Short mmCIF file of C-alpha atoms in Angstrom, two decimals:
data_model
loop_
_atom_site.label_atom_id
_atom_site.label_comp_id
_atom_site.label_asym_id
_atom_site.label_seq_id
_atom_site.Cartn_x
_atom_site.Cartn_y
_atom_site.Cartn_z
CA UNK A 15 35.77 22.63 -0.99
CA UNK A 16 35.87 23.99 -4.46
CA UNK A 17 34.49 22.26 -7.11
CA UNK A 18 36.96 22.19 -9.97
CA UNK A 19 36.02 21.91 -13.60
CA UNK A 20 38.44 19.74 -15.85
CA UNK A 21 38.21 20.43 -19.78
CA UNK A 22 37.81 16.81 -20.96
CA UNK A 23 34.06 16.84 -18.65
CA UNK A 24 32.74 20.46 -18.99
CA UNK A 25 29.26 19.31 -19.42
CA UNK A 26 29.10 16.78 -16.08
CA UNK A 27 31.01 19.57 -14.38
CA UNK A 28 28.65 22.20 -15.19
CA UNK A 29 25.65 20.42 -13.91
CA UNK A 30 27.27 17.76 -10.95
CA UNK A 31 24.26 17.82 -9.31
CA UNK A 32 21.33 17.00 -12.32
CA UNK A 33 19.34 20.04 -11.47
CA UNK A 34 19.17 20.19 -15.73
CA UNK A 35 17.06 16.96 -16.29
CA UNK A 36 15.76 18.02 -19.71
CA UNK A 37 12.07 18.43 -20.43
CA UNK A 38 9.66 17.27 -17.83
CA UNK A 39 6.02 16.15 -17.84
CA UNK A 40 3.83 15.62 -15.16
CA UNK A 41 0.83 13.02 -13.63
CA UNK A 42 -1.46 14.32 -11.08
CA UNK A 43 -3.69 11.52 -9.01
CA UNK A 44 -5.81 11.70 -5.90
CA UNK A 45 -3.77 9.65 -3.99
CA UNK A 46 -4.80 8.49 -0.39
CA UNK A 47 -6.66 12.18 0.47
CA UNK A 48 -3.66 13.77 -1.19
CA UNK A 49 -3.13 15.54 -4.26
CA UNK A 50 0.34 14.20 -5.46
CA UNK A 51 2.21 15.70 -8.80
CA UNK A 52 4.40 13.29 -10.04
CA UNK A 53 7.33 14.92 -12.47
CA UNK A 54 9.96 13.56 -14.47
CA UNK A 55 11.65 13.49 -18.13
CA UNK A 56 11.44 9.89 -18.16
CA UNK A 57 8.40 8.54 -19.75
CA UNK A 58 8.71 5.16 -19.15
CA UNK A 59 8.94 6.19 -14.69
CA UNK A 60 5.60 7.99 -15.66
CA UNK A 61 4.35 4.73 -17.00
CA UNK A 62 4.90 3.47 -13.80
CA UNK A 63 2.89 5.63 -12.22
CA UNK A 64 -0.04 5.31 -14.28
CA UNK A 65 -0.06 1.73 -14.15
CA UNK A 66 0.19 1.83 -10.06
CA UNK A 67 -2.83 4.44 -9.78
CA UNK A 68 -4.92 5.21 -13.02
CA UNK A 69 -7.94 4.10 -12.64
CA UNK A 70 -8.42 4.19 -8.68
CA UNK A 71 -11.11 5.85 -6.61
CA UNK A 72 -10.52 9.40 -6.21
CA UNK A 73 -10.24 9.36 -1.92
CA UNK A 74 -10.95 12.61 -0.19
CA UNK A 75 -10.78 13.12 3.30
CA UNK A 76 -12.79 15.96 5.04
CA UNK A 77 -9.99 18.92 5.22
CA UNK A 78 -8.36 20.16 1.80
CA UNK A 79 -6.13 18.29 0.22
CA UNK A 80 -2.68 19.19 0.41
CA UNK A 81 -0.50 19.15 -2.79
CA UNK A 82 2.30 16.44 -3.15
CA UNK A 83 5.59 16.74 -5.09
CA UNK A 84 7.08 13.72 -6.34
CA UNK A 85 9.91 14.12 -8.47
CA UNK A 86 11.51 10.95 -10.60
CA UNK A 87 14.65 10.88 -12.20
CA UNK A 88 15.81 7.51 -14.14
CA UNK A 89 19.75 6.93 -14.03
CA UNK A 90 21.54 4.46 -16.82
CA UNK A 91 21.44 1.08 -16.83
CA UNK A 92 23.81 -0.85 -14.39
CA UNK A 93 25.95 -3.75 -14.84
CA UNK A 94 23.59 -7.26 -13.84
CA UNK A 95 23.54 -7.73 -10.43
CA UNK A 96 23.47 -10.68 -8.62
CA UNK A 97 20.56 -12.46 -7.57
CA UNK A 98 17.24 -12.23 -8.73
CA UNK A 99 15.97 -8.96 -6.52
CA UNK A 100 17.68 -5.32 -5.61
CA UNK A 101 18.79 -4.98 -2.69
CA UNK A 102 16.46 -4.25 0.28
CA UNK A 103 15.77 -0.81 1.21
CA UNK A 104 17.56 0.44 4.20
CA UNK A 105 16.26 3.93 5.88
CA UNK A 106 18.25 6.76 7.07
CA UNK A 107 16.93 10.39 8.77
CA UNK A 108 18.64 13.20 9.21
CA UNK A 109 18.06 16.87 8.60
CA UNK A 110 14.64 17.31 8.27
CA UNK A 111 15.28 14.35 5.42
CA UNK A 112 14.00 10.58 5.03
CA UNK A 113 15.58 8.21 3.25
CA UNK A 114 15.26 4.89 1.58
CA UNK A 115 18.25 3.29 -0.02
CA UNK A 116 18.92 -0.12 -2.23
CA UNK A 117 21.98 1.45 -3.98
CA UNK A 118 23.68 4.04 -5.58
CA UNK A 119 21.34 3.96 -8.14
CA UNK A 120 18.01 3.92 -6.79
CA UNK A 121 16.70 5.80 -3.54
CA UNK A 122 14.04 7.70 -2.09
CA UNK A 123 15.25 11.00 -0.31
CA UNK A 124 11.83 12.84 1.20
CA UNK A 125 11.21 16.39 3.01
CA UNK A 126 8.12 15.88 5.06
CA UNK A 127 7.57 19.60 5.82
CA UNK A 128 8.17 20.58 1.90
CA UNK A 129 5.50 17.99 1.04
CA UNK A 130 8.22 16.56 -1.58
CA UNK A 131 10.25 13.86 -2.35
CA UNK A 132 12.97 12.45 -4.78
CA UNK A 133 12.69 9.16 -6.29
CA UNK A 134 15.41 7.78 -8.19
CA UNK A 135 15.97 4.22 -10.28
CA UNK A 136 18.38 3.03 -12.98
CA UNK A 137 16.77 1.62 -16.08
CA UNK A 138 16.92 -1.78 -14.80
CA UNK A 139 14.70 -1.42 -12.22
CA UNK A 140 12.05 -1.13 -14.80
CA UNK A 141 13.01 -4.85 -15.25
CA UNK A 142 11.67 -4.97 -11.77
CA UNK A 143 8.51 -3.28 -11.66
CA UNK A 144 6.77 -5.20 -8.18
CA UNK A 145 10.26 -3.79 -6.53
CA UNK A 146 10.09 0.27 -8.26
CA UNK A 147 6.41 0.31 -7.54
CA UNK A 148 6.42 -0.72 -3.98
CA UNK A 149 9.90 -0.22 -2.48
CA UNK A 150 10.69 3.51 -4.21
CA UNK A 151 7.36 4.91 -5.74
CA UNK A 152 4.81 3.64 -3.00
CA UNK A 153 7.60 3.92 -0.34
CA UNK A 154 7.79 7.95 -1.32
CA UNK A 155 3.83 8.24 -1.42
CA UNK A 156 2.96 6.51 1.73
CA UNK A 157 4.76 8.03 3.62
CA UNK A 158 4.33 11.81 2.53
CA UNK A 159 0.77 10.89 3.02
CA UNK A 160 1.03 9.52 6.88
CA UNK A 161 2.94 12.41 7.52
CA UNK A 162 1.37 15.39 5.51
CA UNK A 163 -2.47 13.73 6.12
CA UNK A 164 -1.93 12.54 9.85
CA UNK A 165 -2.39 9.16 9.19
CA UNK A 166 -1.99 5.87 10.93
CA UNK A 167 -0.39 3.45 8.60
CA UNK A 168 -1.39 0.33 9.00
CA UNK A 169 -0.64 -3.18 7.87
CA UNK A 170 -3.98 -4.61 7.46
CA UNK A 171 -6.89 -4.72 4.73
CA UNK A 172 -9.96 -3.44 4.65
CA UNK A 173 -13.79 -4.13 3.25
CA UNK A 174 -17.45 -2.47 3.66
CA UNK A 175 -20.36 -1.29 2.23
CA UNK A 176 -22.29 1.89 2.01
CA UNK A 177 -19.42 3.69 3.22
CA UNK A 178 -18.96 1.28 6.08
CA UNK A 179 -15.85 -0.41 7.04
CA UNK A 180 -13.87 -3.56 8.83
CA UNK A 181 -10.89 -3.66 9.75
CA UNK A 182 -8.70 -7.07 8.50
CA UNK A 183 -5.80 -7.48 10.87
CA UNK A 184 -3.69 -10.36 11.49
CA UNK A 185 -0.04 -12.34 11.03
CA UNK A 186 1.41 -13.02 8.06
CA UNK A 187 -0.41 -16.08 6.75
CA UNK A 188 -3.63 -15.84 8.71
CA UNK A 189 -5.89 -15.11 5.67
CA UNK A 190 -6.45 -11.92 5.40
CA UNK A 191 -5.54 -11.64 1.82
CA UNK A 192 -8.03 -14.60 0.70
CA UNK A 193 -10.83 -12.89 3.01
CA UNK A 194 -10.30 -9.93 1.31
CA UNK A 195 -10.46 -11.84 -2.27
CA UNK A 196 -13.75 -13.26 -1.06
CA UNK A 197 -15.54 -10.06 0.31
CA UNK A 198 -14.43 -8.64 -3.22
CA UNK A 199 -16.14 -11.57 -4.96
CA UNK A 200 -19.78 -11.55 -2.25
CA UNK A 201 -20.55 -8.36 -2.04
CA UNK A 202 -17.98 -6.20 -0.33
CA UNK A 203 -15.95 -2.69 -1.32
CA UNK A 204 -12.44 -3.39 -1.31
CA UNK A 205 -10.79 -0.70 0.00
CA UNK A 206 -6.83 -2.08 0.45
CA UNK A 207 -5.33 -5.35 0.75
CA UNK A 208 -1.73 -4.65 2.13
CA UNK A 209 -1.69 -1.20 3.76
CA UNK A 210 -4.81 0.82 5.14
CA UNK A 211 -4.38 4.63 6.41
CA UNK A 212 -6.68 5.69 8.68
CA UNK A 213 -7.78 9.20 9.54
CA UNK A 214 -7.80 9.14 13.85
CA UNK A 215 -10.03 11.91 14.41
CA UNK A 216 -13.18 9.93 12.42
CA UNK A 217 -11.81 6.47 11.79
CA UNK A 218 -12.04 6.95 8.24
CA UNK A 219 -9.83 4.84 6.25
CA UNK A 220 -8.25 4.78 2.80
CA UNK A 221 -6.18 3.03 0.79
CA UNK A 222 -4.64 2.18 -2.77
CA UNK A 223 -6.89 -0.69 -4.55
CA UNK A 224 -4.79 -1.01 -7.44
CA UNK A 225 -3.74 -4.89 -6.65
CA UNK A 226 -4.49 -8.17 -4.78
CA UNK A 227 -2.15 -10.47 -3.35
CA UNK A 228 -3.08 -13.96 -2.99
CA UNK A 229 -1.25 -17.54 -3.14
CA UNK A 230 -1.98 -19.80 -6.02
CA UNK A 231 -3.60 -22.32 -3.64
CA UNK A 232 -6.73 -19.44 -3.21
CA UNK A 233 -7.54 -20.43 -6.49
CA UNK A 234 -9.48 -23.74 -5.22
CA UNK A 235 -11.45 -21.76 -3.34
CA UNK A 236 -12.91 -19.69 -5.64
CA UNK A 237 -16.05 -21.07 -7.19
CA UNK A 238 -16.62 -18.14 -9.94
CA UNK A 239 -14.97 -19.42 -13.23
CA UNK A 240 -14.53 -15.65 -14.73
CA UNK A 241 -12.82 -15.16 -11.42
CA UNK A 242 -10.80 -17.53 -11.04
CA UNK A 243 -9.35 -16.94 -14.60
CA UNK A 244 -8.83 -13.54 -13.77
CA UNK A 245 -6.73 -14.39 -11.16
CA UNK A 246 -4.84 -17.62 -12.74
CA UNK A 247 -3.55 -14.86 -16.01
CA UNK A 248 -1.98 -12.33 -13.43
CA UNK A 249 1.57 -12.15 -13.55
CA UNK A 250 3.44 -13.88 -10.41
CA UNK A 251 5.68 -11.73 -7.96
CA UNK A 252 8.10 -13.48 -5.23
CA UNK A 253 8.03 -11.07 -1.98
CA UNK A 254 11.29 -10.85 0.18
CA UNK A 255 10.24 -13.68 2.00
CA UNK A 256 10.47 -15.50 -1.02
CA UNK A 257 6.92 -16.13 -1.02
CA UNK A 258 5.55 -16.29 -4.69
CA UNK A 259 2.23 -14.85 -5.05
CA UNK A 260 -0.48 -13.88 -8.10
CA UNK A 261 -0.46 -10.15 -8.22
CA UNK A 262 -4.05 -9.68 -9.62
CA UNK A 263 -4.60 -5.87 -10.80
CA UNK A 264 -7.76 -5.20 -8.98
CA UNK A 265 -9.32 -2.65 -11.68
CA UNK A 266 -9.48 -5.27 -14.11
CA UNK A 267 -11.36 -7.97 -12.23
CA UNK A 268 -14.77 -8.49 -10.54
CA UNK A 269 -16.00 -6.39 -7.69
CA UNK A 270 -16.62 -2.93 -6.64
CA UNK A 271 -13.85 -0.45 -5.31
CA UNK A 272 -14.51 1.53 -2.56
CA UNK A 273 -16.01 4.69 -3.90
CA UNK A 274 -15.23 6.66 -0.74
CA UNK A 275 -12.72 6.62 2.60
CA UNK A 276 -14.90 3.81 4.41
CA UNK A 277 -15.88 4.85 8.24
CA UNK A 278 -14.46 2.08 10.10
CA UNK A 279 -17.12 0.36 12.36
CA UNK A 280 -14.32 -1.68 13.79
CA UNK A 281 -11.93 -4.40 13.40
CA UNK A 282 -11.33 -8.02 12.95
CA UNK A 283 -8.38 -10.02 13.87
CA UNK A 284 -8.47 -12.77 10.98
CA UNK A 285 -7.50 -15.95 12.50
CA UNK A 286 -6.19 -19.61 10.71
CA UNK A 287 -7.63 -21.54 14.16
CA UNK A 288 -10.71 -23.19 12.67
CA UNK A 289 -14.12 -22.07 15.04
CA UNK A 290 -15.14 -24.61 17.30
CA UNK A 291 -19.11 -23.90 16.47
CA UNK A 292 -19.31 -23.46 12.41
CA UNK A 293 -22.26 -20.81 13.62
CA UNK A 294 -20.27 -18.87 15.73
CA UNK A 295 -17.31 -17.68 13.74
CA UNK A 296 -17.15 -14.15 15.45
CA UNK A 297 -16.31 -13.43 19.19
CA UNK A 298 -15.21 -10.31 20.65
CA UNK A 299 -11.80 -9.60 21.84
CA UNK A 300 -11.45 -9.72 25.61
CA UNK A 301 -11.11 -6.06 27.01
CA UNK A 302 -7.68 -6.43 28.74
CA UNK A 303 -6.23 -8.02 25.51
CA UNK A 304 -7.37 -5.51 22.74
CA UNK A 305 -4.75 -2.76 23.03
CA UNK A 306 -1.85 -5.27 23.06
CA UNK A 307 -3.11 -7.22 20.09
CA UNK A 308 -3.82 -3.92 18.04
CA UNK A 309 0.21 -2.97 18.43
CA UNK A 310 1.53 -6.18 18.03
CA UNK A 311 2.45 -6.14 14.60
CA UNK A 312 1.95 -2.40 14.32
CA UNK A 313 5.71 -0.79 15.65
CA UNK A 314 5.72 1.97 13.10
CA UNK A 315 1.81 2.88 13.24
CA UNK A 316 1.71 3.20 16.83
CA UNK A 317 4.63 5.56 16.77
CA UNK A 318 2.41 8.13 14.92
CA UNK A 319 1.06 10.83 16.53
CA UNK A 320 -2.16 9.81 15.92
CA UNK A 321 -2.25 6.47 17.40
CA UNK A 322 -3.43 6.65 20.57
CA UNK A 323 -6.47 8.40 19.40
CA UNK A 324 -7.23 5.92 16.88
CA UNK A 325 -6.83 3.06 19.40
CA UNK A 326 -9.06 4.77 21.84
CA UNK A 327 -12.05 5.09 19.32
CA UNK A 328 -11.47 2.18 17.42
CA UNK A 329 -11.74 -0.16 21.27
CA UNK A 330 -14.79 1.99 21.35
CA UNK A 331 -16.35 0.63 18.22
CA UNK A 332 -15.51 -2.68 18.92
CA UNK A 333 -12.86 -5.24 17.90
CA UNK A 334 -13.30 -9.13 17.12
CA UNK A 335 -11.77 -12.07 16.41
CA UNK A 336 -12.22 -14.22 13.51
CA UNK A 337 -12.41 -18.07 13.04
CA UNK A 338 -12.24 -19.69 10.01
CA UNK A 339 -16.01 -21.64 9.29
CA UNK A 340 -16.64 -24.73 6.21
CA UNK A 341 -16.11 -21.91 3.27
CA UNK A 342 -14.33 -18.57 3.34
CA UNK A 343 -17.75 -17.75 2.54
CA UNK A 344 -19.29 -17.96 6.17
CA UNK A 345 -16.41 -15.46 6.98
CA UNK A 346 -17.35 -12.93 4.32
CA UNK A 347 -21.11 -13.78 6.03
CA UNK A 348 -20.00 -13.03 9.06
CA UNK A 349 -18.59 -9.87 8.08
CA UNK A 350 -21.53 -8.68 6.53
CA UNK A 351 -23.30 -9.72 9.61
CA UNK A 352 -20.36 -7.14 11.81
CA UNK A 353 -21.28 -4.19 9.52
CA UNK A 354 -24.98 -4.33 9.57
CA UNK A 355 -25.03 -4.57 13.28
CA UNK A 356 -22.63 -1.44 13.64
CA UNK A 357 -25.47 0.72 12.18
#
């Protein structure tokens, strides 16, 4: 089909595709092992980008890290929708292509094998930043890492020391947010909070520490005043659940960031059943349960090539469950206790 050129829209017709997006600028980061090159004319989608990952551990993983496009393009404004959040992202393959879609107006269109991807977003969205951060920007670097790093993505968190690791599984709910929080506060790296990617050949995990999600009612539980303070000024985001939750940027509070990818001596299904001896918080998961309770939960992760590696040597290493004790602080105790004896 021809594409035909009317005289009152030369200029749209000449370009109907935006390949002519003006002057561009570019952000690099070390992203998750990667090397990603964000580009776009739009400085305020730039901002964006800096304020999701300046300032965050520079992860590499042992091979060479591959080089990421990212490309950003902001569209106009649209009329007010309704409601108080976009639409949710619905996915789409096809071609060699992935896709992410709210709208007409904002998507994510990726090329795995080309190591690049297309993000777009109407100036609105910028009125939305917990939604363009996570559901566009995040959705196009996650998952050009998993699939240009071999990674198992997985929805977890993740703490350690001395370039040891746990693993923090569990439901939604079960506390792995607030036992994340509290390793931060005694002791722990933080590695992630929401999303952990782990390397299957040497169980080394990684993640994006730029912010902590935790309930306003974690507050009470949090005995450090400069902390809690920290966490009470954060600005408030409602998740699709409609679950509202502090959203406490991690590089401005207390604590130590993983320096490194954290060598994961195992994991730790975080559990809200309270322990029946207050000593005893920790007990291993029985052997014919452990595969089924690392995939429930899991779908997409264990459909990654790597999975059944990293379920092999991760069994190997050892996986617990967790109980909660008098204080979140006998968990973080007993976590310290996990990673000591893994040496």
């Amino acid at each position: 089909m021809a594409l035909t050129i009317s005289h009152g829209a030369q200029h749209e017709d000449a370009d109907p595709f935006r390949e002519r997006s003006g002057p561009v600028s570019s952000v690099r980061r070390q992203i998750l092992g990667g090397d990603f090159r964000f580009d776009s004319a739009s400085a305020a989608l730039l901002g964006v980008v800096e304020t999701a990952y300046a300032g965050l551990p520079s992860h590499r993983l042992p091979a060479a890290a591959p080089t990421f496009r990212i490309e950003l393009r902001l569209l106009p404004r649209r009329a007010p929708s309704p409601g108080d959040e976009p639409p949710p992202v619905r996915m789409q393959s096809g071609a060699g292509l992935l896709c992410g879609v709210m709208d007409t107006s904002n998507y994510v269109v990726l090329a795995p094998a080309q190591r690049q991807a297309l993000v777009v977003a109407s100036e609105d969205m910028l009125d939305r930043p917990y939604h363009l951060r996570y559901e566009l920007v995040e959705f196009a670097v996650f998952t050009l890492a998993t699939r240009g790093l071999g990674l198992v993505p997985l929805h977890g968190a993740c703490v350690g020391r001395q370039g040891r690791g746990v693993l923090l599984l569990g439901a939604s709910g079960s506390g792995k947010s607030t036992l994340a929080l509290h390793s931060l506060l005694h002791g722990l790296d933080f590695l992630a909070e929401d999303a952990v990617f782990v390397q299957p050949e040497g169980l080394l995990a990684t993640g994006v520490a730029n912010y902590l999600h935790v309930q306003a009612d974690a507050l009470g539980r949090v005995d450090d005043r400069a902390a809690r303070h920290w966490l009470d000024r954060s600005p408030r985001i409602r998740r699709r659940s409609g679950v509202e939750k502090f959203e406490a940027d991690l590089r401005l509070g207390p604590g130590r960031l993983a320096a490194t990818p954290l060598e994961l001596a195992g994991a730790v299904f975080v559990s809200a059943e309270a322990a029946a001896d207050a000593d005893a918080l920790l007990s291993p998961v029985r052997a014919g349960e452990v595969a089924a309770r690392l995939r429930a939960g899991q779908s997409y992760a264990m459909a990654q090539p790597g999975w059944d590696r990293f379920e092999r040597q991760l069994i190997r290493r050892g996986v617990h469950e967790l109980r909660r004790g008098g204080h979140v602080r006998d968990a973080v105790a007993a976590l310290h206790g996990l990673l000591d004896g893994s040496r």
